PDB file of C-alpha atoms and ligand atoms in Angstrom:
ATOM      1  CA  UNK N   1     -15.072   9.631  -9.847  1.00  0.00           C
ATOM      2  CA  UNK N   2     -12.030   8.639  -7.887  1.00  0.00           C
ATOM      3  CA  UNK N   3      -8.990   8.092 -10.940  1.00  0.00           C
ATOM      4  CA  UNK N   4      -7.236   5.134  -9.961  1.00  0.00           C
ATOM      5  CA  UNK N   5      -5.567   4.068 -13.276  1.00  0.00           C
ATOM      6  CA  UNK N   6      -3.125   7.285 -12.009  1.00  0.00           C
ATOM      7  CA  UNK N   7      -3.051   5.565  -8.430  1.00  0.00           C
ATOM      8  CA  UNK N   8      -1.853   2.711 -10.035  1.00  0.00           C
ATOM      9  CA  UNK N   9       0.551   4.247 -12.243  1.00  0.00           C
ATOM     10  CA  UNK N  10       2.003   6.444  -9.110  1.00  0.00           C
ATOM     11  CA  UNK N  11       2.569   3.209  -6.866  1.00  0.00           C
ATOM     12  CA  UNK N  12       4.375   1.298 -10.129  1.00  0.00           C
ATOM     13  CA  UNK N  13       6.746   4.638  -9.965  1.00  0.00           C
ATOM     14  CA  UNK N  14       7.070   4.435  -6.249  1.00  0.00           C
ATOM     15  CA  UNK N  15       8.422   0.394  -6.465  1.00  0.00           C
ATOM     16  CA  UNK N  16      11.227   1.998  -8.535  1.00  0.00           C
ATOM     17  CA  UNK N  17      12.487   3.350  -5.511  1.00  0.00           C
ATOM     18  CA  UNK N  18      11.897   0.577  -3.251  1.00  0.00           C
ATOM     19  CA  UNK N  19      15.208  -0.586  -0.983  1.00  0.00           C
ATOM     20  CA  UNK N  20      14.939  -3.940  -0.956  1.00  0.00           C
ATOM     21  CA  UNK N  21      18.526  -5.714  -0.869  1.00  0.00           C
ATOM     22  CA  UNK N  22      17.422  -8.954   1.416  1.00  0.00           C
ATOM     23  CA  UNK N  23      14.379  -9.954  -0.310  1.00  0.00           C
ATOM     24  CA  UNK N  24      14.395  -9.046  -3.301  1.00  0.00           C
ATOM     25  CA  UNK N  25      11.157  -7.799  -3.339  1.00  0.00           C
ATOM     26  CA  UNK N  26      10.183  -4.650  -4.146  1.00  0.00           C
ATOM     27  CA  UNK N  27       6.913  -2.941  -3.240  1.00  0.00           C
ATOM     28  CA  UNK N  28       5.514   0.783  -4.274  1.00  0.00           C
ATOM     29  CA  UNK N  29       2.528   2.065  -2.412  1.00  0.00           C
ATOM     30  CA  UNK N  30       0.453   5.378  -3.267  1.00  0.00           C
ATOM     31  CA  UNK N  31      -2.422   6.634  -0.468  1.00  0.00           C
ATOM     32  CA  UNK N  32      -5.297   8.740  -1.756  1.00  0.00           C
ATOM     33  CA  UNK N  33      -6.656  11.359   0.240  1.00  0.00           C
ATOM     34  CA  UNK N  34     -10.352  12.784   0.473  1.00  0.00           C
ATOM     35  CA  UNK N  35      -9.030  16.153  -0.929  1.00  0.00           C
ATOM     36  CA  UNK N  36      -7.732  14.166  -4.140  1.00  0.00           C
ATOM     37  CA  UNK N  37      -3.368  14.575  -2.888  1.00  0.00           C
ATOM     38  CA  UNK N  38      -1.579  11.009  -3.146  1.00  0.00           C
ATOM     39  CA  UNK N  39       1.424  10.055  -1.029  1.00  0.00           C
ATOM     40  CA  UNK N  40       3.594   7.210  -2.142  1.00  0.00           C
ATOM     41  CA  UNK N  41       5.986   4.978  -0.504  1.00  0.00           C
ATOM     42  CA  UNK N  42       7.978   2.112  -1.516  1.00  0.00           C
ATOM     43  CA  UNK N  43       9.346  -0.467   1.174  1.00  0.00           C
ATOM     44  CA  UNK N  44      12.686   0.374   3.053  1.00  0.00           C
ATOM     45  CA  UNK N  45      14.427  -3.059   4.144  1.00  0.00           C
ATOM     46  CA  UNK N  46      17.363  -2.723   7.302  1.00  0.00           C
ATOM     47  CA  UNK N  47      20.196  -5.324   7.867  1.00  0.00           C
ATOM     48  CA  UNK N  48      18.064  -5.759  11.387  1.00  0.00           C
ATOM     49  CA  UNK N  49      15.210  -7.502   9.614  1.00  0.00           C
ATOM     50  CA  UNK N  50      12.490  -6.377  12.000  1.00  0.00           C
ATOM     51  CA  UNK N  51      13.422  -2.542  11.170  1.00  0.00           C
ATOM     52  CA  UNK N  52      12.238  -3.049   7.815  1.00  0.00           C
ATOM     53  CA  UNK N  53       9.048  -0.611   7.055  1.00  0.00           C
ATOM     54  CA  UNK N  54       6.530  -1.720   4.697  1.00  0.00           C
ATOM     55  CA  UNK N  55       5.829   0.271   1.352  1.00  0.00           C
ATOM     56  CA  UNK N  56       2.674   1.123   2.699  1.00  0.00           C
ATOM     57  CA  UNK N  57       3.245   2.471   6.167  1.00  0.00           C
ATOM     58  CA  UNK N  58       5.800   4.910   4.390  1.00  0.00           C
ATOM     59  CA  UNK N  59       2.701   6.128   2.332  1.00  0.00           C
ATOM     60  CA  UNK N  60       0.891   6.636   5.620  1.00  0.00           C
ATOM     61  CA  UNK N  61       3.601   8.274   7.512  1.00  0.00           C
ATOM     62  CA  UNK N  62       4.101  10.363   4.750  1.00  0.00           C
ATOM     63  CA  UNK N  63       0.693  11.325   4.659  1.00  0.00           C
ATOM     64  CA  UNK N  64       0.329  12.007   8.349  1.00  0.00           C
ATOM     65  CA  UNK N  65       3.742  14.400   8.226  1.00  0.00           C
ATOM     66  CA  UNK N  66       1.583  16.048   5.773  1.00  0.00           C
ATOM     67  CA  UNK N  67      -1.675  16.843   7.994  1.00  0.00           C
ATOM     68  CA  UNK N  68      -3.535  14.658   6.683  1.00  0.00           C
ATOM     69  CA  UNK N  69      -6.122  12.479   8.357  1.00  0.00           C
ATOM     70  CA  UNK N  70      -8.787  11.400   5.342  1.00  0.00           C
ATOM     71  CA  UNK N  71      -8.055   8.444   3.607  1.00  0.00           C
ATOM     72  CA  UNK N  72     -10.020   6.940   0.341  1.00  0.00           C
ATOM     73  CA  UNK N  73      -7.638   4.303  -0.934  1.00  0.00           C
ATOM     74  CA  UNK N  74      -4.347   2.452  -1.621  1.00  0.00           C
ATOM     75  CA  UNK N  75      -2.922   0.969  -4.442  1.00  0.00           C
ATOM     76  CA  UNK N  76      -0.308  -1.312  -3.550  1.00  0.00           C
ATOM     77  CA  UNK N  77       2.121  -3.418  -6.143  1.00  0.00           C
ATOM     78  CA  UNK N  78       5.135  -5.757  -5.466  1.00  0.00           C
ATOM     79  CA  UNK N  79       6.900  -7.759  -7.216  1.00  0.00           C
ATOM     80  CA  UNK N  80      10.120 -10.505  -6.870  1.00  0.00           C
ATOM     81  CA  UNK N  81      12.876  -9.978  -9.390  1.00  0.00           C
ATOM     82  CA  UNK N  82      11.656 -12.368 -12.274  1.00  0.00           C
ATOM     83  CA  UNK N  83       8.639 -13.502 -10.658  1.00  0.00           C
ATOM     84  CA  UNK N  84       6.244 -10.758 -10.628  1.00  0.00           C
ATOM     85  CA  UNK N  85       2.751 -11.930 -11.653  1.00  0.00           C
ATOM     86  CA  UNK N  86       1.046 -12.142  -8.226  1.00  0.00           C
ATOM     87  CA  UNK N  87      -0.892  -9.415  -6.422  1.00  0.00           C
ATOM     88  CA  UNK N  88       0.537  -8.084  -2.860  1.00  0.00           C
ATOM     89  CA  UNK N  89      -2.136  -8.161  -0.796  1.00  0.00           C
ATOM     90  CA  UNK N  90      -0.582  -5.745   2.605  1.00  0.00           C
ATOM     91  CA  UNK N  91       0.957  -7.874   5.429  1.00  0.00           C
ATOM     92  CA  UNK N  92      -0.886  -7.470   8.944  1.00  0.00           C
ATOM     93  CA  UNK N  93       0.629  -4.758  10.547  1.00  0.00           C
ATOM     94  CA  UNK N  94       0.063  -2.673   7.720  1.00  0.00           C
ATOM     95  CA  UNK N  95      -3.668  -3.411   7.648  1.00  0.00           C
ATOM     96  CA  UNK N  96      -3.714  -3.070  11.781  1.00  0.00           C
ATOM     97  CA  UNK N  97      -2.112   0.431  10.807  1.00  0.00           C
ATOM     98  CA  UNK N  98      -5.124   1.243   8.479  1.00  0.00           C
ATOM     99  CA  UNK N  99      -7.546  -0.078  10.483  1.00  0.00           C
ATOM    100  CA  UNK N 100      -6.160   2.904  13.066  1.00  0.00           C
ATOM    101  CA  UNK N 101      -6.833   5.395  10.381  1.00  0.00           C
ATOM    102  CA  UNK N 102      -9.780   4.336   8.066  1.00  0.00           C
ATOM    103  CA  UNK N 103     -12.858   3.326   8.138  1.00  0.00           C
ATOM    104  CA  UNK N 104     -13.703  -0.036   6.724  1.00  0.00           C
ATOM    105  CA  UNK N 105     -14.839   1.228   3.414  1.00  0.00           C
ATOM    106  CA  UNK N 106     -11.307   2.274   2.975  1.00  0.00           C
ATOM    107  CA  UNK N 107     -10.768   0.698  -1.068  1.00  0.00           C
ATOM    108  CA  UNK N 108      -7.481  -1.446  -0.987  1.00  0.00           C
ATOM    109  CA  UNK N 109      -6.167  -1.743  -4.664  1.00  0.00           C
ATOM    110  CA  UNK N 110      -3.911  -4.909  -5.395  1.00  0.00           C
ATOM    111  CA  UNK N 111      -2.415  -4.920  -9.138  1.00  0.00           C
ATOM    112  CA  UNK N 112      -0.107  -7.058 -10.428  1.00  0.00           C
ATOM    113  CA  UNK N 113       2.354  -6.234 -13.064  1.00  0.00           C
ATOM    114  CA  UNK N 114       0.459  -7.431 -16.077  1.00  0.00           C
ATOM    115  CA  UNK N 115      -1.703  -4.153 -14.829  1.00  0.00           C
ATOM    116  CA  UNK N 116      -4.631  -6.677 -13.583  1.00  0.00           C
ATOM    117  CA  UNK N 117      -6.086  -5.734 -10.436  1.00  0.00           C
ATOM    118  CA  UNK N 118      -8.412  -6.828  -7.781  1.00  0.00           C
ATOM    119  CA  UNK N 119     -10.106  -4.210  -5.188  1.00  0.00           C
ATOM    120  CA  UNK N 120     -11.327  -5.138  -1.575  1.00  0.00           C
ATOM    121  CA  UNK N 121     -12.846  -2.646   1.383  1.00  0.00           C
ATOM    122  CA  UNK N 122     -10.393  -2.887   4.381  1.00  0.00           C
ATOM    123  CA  UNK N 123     -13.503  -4.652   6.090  1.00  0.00           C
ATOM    124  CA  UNK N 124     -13.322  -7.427   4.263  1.00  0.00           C
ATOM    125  CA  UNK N 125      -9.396  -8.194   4.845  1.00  0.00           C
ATOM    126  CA  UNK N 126      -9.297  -7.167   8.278  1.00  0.00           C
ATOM    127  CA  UNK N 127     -12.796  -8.042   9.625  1.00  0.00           C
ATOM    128  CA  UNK N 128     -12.831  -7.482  13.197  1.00  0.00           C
ATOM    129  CA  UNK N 129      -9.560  -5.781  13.989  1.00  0.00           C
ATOM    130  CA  UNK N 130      -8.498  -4.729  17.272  1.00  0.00           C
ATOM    131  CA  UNK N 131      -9.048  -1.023  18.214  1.00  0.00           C
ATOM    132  CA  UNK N 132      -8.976   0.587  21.486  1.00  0.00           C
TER     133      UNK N 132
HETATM  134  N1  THU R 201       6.370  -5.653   2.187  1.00  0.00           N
HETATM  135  C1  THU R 201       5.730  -4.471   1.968  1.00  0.00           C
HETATM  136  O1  THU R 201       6.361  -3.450   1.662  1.00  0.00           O
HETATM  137  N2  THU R 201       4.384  -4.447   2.103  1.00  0.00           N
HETATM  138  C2  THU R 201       3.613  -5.530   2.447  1.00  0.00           C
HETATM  139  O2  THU R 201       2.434  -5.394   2.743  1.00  0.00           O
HETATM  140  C3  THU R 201       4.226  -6.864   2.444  1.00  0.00           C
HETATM  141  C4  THU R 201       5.701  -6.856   2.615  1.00  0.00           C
HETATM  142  C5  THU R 201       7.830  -5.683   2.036  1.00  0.00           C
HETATM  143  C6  THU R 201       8.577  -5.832   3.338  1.00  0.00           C
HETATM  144  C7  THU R 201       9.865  -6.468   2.863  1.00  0.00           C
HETATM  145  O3  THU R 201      10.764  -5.438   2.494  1.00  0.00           O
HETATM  146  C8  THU R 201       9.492  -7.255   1.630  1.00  0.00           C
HETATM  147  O4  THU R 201       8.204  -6.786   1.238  1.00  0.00           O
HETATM  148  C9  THU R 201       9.437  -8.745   1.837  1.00  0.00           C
HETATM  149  O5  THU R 201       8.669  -9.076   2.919  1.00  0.00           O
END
């Protein structure tokens, strides 16, 4: 039995780290491999708005640098300063980025930071993504 309550915890610790002075908001990631290793990854925001990276693509990147090419889940968590009671579900290019490297049973985990969460297969939020 995949432990996801220490997925969860892991991606709260990897918001702390989050570089997010335009937005605001700040958003930890943690990727779970098939051999039980997580990566984390927080989001990384650049002056040239369209060079910001996702907290999520930093967990896969990370992952990748690392050898590694089996994926199970991702528990994502964001939050605005004062207004942090929603879930974060991933913005498109991150799920066009999983869709390169999981299969649609891939578990995306969306908590919010009263610790609820909500868990949906990558199929269901990206039905029908492009792939080559
Ligand atoms: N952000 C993520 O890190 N992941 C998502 O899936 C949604 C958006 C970040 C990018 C930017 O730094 C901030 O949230 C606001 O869009």
């Amino acid at each position: 039995m995949i432990d996801y309550e220490v997925l969860c915890e892991r991606a709260i610790l990897a918001r702390e780290s989050a570089y997010a002075p335009y937005s605001g908001f700040k958003v930890g990631a943690s990727l779970l491999t098939g051999s039980g290793k997580i990566y984390s990854g927080c989001n990384v925001e650049n002056s040239s708005f369209g060079a910001t990276i996702c907290a999520e693509r930093v967990a896969f990147g990370s992952a990748m640098a690392d050898n590694e090419r089996d994926f199970c889940a991702i528990a994502i968590v964001g939050a605005l300063d004062g207004r942090d009671l929603d879930f974060t579900p991933p913005c498109g290019i991150c799920l066009q980025v999983m869709s390169e490297l999981c299969d649609e049973d891939f578990e995306v985990i969306l908590i919010n930071s009263l610790y609820e969460h909500k868990i949906y297969k990558l199929g269901e939020l990206l039905p029908n993504g492009f792939r080559l």
